[in-house]
Coordinates of C-alpha atoms in Angstrom, one line a residue:
X1 CA -34.0 19.2 84.9
X2 CA -36.5 20.9 82.5
X3 CA -37.1 24.6 82.2
X4 CA -38.9 27.0 79.9
X5 CA -36.6 28.1 77.1
X6 CA -34.2 25.4 78.0
X7 CA -31.5 24.6 75.5
X8 CA -30.0 21.1 75.3
X9 CA -27.5 18.8 73.6
X10 CA -29.3 15.5 73.2
X11 CA -27.6 12.4 71.9
X12 CA -28.1 8.6 71.9
X13 CA -26.6 5.5 70.4
X14 CA -28.0 2.3 69.1
X15 CA -28.3 -0.5 71.6
X16 CA -24.9 -2.2 72.1
X17 CA -23.6 0.6 69.7
X18 CA -25.3 -1.1 66.8
X19 CA -25.6 0.6 63.4
X20 CA -29.3 1.4 63.6
X21 CA -29.0 4.1 60.9
X22 CA -27.3 1.9 58.3
X23 CA -29.3 3.1 55.3
X24 CA -30.2 6.6 54.1
X25 CA -33.9 5.5 54.2
X26 CA -33.6 4.8 58.0
X27 CA -31.8 8.2 58.5
X28 CA -34.6 9.9 56.6
X29 CA -37.2 8.1 58.6
X30 CA -35.6 9.3 61.9
X31 CA -35.4 12.9 60.5
X32 CA -39.1 12.8 59.6
X33 CA -39.9 11.5 63.0
X34 CA -37.9 14.4 64.5
X35 CA -39.9 16.9 62.5
X36 CA -43.2 15.3 63.8
X37 CA -41.9 15.5 67.4
X38 CA -41.1 19.2 66.9
X39 CA -44.6 19.9 65.6
X40 CA -46.0 18.3 68.7
X41 CA -43.7 19.9 71.2
X42 CA -42.8 23.3 69.8
X43 CA -39.1 22.4 69.8
X44 CA -36.6 24.5 67.8
X45 CA -33.7 22.5 66.5
X46 CA -30.5 24.5 65.8
X47 CA -28.3 21.7 64.6
X48 CA -28.5 18.0 64.0
X49 CA -26.4 15.1 62.8
X50 CA -27.3 11.5 62.1
X51 CA -24.5 9.0 62.0
X52 CA -24.6 5.2 61.5
X53 CA -25.0 4.3 65.2
X54 CA -25.9 7.6 66.9
X55 CA -27.4 11.1 66.6
X56 CA -26.8 14.6 68.0
X57 CA -29.4 17.3 68.4
X58 CA -29.0 20.9 69.6
X59 CA -32.5 22.1 70.5
X60 CA -34.6 24.6 72.5
X61 CA -37.7 23.6 74.4
X62 CA -40.0 26.7 74.9
X63 CA -42.6 24.5 76.7
X64 CA -40.3 22.7 79.1
X65 CA -41.1 19.4 77.6
X66 CA -37.8 17.7 76.7
X67 CA -38.7 14.4 78.5
X68 CA -42.2 14.3 77.1
X69 CA -40.9 14.9 73.5
X70 CA -38.0 12.5 73.7
X71 CA -40.2 9.7 75.0
X72 CA -42.4 10.3 71.9
X73 CA -39.5 10.6 69.5
X74 CA -37.5 7.6 70.5
X75 CA -40.5 5.4 71.3
X76 CA -42.3 6.2 68.0
X77 CA -39.2 5.7 65.9
X78 CA -38.3 2.4 67.6
X79 CA -41.8 1.1 66.9
X80 CA -41.7 2.1 63.3
X81 CA -38.2 0.6 62.9
X82 CA -39.1 -2.7 64.5
X83 CA -42.3 -3.0 62.5
X84 CA -40.5 -2.4 59.3
X85 CA -37.9 -5.0 60.1
X86 CA -40.2 -7.3 61.9
X87 CA -38.0 -7.2 65.0
X88 CA -38.4 -6.7 68.7
X89 CA -36.3 -5.4 71.5
X90 CA -34.7 -2.1 72.5
X91 CA -33.4 0.0 69.7
X92 CA -31.5 2.7 71.6
X93 CA -28.8 2.4 74.2
X94 CA -31.1 3.1 77.2
X95 CA -32.3 6.6 77.9
X96 CA -30.9 9.5 75.8
X97 CA -28.2 11.8 77.3
X98 CA -29.0 15.5 77.6
X99 CA -26.6 18.3 78.5
X100 CA -27.8 21.8 79.5
X101 CA -26.5 24.5 77.2
X102 CA -25.8 28.2 77.7
X103 CA -27.8 29.8 74.9
X104 CA -25.3 32.7 74.9
X105 CA -21.9 31.1 75.3
X106 CA -22.5 27.4 74.5
X107 CA -25.1 27.0 71.8
X108 CA -23.1 28.3 68.8
X109 CA -20.0 26.2 69.6
X110 CA -22.3 23.1 70.1
X111 CA -23.7 23.6 66.6
X112 CA -20.2 23.7 65.2
X113 CA -19.3 20.6 67.1
X114 CA -22.3 18.8 65.7
X115 CA -21.7 19.9 62.1
X116 CA -18.1 18.7 62.3
X117 CA -19.1 15.2 63.6
X118 CA -18.7 13.6 60.1
X119 CA -15.2 15.1 59.8
X120 CA -14.1 13.8 63.2
X121 CA -15.4 10.4 62.2
X122 CA -13.4 10.4 59.0
X123 CA -16.4 10.3 56.7
X124 CA -15.6 13.4 54.8
X125 CA -13.4 16.6 54.7
X126 CA -14.8 20.0 55.7
X127 CA -15.2 21.2 52.0
X128 CA -17.4 18.1 51.4
X129 CA -19.7 18.7 54.4
X130 CA -22.2 20.5 52.3
X131 CA -22.7 17.3 50.3
X132 CA -23.1 15.1 53.4
X133 CA -26.9 14.8 53.6
X134 CA -27.3 13.9 57.2
X135 CA -26.4 17.1 59.0
X136 CA -28.3 20.4 59.2
X137 CA -25.4 22.1 57.4
X138 CA -26.6 20.3 54.2
X139 CA -30.0 21.9 54.7
X140 CA -28.3 25.3 54.9
X141 CA -26.3 24.7 51.8
X142 CA -29.1 23.5 49.6
X143 CA -31.1 26.7 50.5
X144 CA -34.8 27.0 49.8
X145 CA -37.6 27.1 52.4
X146 CA -36.5 25.3 55.6
X147 CA -38.9 23.4 57.9
X148 CA -40.3 25.8 60.6
X149 CA -38.7 23.8 63.4
X150 CA -35.1 24.4 62.1
X151 CA -33.4 27.6 63.3
X152 CA -29.7 27.9 62.2
X153 CA -29.2 31.4 63.5
X154 CA -27.1 30.5 66.6
X155 CA -24.4 28.8 64.6
X156 CA -24.3 31.5 61.9
X157 CA -24.3 34.3 64.5
X158 CA -21.5 32.7 66.5
X159 CA -19.3 32.3 63.4
X160 CA -19.4 36.0 62.6
X161 CA -23.0 37.2 62.3
X162 CA -23.4 35.3 59.0
X163 CA -26.6 35.2 56.9
X164 CA -28.5 32.1 56.0
X165 CA -27.7 32.4 52.2
X166 CA -25.2 30.9 49.9
X167 CA -22.5 33.5 50.6
X168 CA -23.1 33.1 54.4
X169 CA -22.9 29.3 54.2
X170 CA -19.6 29.5 52.2
X171 CA -18.1 31.7 54.9
X172 CA -19.5 29.3 57.6
X173 CA -17.7 26.4 55.8
X174 CA -14.5 28.4 55.9
X175 CA -15.0 29.0 59.6
X176 CA -15.5 25.3 60.2
X177 CA -12.4 24.5 58.2
X178 CA -10.4 26.9 60.4
X179 CA -12.0 25.4 63.5
X180 CA -11.2 21.9 62.5
X181 CA -7.5 22.7 62.1
X182 CA -7.2 25.0 65.2
X183 CA -7.0 22.8 68.3
X184 CA -6.7 25.8 70.8
X185 CA -9.9 27.3 69.3
X186 CA -11.7 24.0 69.8
X187 CA -10.4 23.9 73.4
X188 CA -11.7 27.5 74.0
X189 CA -15.1 26.4 72.7
X190 CA -15.1 23.3 75.0
X191 CA -15.3 20.7 72.3
X192 CA -13.9 18.1 74.7
X193 CA -16.9 18.6 77.1
X194 CA -19.7 18.7 74.4
X195 CA -20.7 15.1 75.0
X196 CA -19.2 14.4 78.4
X197 CA -20.1 17.1 80.9
X198 CA -23.5 17.9 82.3
X199 CA -23.5 21.6 81.2
X200 CA -22.0 23.4 78.2
X201 CA -21.2 27.1 78.7
X202 CA -19.5 29.4 81.1
X203 CA -18.7 28.8 84.8
X204 CA -21.3 31.4 85.7
X205 CA -23.9 29.5 83.7
X206 CA -23.0 26.3 85.3
X207 CA -23.4 27.8 88.8
X208 CA -26.7 29.3 87.8
X209 CA -28.0 25.9 86.5
X210 CA -26.7 24.2 89.7
X211 CA -28.6 26.6 91.9
X212 CA -31.8 26.2 89.8
X213 CA -31.4 22.4 89.9
X214 CA -31.1 22.5 93.7
X215 CA -34.2 24.7 94.0
X216 CA -36.2 22.4 91.8
X217 CA -34.9 19.3 93.6
X218 CA -36.0 20.9 96.9
X219 CA -39.5 21.3 95.5
X220 CA -39.4 17.7 94.5
X221 CA -42.8 16.2 93.7
X222 CA -44.5 19.6 93.6
X223 CA -42.4 20.6 90.5
X224 CA -43.3 17.3 88.8
X225 CA -46.9 17.9 89.5
X226 CA -46.8 21.4 88.1
X227 CA -45.1 20.2 84.9
X228 CA -47.7 17.5 84.5
X229 CA -50.6 20.0 85.0
X230 CA -49.1 22.3 82.4
X231 CA -48.8 19.5 79.9
X232 CA -52.3 18.3 80.5
X233 CA -53.6 21.9 80.2
X234 CA -52.0 22.1 76.7
X235 CA -53.7 18.8 75.7
X236 CA -57.1 20.0 77.0
X237 CA -56.8 23.3 75.0
X238 CA -56.0 21.3 71.9
X239 CA -59.0 19.0 72.6
X240 CA -61.3 22.1 72.8
X241 CA -60.0 23.4 69.5
X242 CA -60.5 20.0 67.8
X243 CA -64.1 19.7 69.2
X244 CA -64.9 23.1 67.8
X245 CA -63.5 22.1 64.4
X246 CA -65.6 19.0 64.4
X247 CA -68.7 20.9 65.6
X248 CA -68.9 18.6 68.7
X249 CA -69.4 19.3 72.4
X250 CA -67.8 17.9 75.5
X251 CA -71.2 16.4 76.4
X252 CA -71.2 14.3 73.2
X253 CA -67.8 12.8 74.3
X254 CA -69.6 11.3 77.3
X255 CA -72.7 10.3 75.5
X256 CA -71.2 8.7 72.3
X257 CA -70.1 5.1 72.2
X258 CA -66.5 4.4 73.1
X259 CA -65.7 3.2 69.6
X260 CA -67.5 6.0 67.7
X261 CA -65.6 6.8 64.5
X262 CA -65.6 10.6 65.2
X263 CA -64.1 10.0 68.6
X264 CA -61.3 7.9 67.2
X265 CA -60.7 10.5 64.5
X266 CA -60.5 13.1 67.3
X267 CA -58.0 10.9 69.2
X268 CA -55.9 10.4 66.1
X269 CA -55.8 14.2 65.5
X270 CA -54.6 14.9 69.0
X271 CA -52.0 12.2 68.6
X272 CA -50.8 13.9 65.4
X273 CA -50.5 17.3 67.0
X274 CA -49.4 16.6 70.6
X275 CA -47.6 14.1 72.8
X276 CA -50.9 13.1 74.5
X277 CA -50.9 9.7 76.2
X278 CA -53.4 6.9 75.6
X279 CA -54.3 7.0 79.3
X280 CA -55.3 10.7 79.1
X281 CA -57.3 10.0 75.9
X282 CA -59.1 7.2 77.5
X283 CA -60.3 9.3 80.4
X284 CA -61.0 12.6 78.6
X285 CA -62.5 11.2 75.4
X286 CA -64.4 8.4 77.2
X287 CA -62.6 5.7 75.1
X288 CA -61.8 3.2 77.8
X289 CA -58.6 2.0 79.5
X290 CA -55.2 2.7 78.1
X291 CA -54.7 -0.7 76.4
X292 CA -58.2 -0.4 74.9
X293 CA -57.4 3.0 73.4
X294 CA -54.2 1.6 72.0
X295 CA -56.0 -1.4 70.3
X296 CA -58.7 0.9 68.8
X297 CA -56.2 3.3 67.4
X298 CA -54.1 0.5 66.0
X299 CA -57.1 -1.1 64.4
X300 CA -58.0 2.3 62.9
X301 CA -54.6 2.8 61.4
X302 CA -54.7 -0.7 59.9
X303 CA -58.1 0.0 58.4
X304 CA -56.9 3.3 57.0
X305 CA -53.2 2.6 55.9
X306 CA -51.0 5.5 56.6
X307 CA -48.8 7.0 54.0
X308 CA -45.1 6.1 54.5
X309 CA -43.7 7.9 57.5
X310 CA -47.1 8.9 58.9
X311 CA -47.5 8.8 62.7
X312 CA -48.4 5.5 64.3
X313 CA -49.9 5.0 67.7
X314 CA -48.0 3.4 70.6
X315 CA -48.6 2.5 74.1
X316 CA -48.2 5.5 76.4

């Protein structure tokens, strides 16, 4: 179920539990891909952790686009990973798992749960978490200007209205140290259900989500159509902005050849800023069928080698 201002715990593992994040370089590539996904979707990530064979995300979706964004994130990272290693096949263990989270009673505890993941795995002790590079807690500790898509406030607020500065992070580490040692506190915060249930929060929140889910299920195909229309309206608005930037008109899209350089540049720009599909681009930019669009964009990316980590184009 997707909803505006939805909050989720998203996680997935490597196929057959394989260590897909063996190296720091691979972890960094996934984190960069996550940032690109957030720029396209408007997601806000409140906590994240990348382990050797799985990842955890606590995120908000203001545009009700979790499925759309996750398809882009996992699909794009898998393509980049396989190209680099010259491999084929599924990278992740099927579809990701997503749990709905109560933004009031569940999001803060979820962030603590994610930050303590390396401790539960025996990788480090709580005092050393600030030096473990692959959780959002490390970003908090190092300070400086954070990426716009990262919002640590729910974790800090739940731990005692702490501030995102060195003093506040020190107090947060003390809080995590207490939480790691206090089993009753972890039980009160529902740590056992963080990756197993379908909802994280109060009983009242679960009832509310169940009623909303039933309502949406009753609407069935109508709701899916509404979500798709909203998504395509967003792509169309972005297309208009890009056309104005390029001093082009919709009429020129129809009149220009399918392989016109400026049209491919336009398609690449939309790919960089949204989760637009090749099928939609083919229709609305008059570029041809989906596979044809894919081939043209791939040829363009090879002709103009991207910087390491830059977006690549995949079949969608």
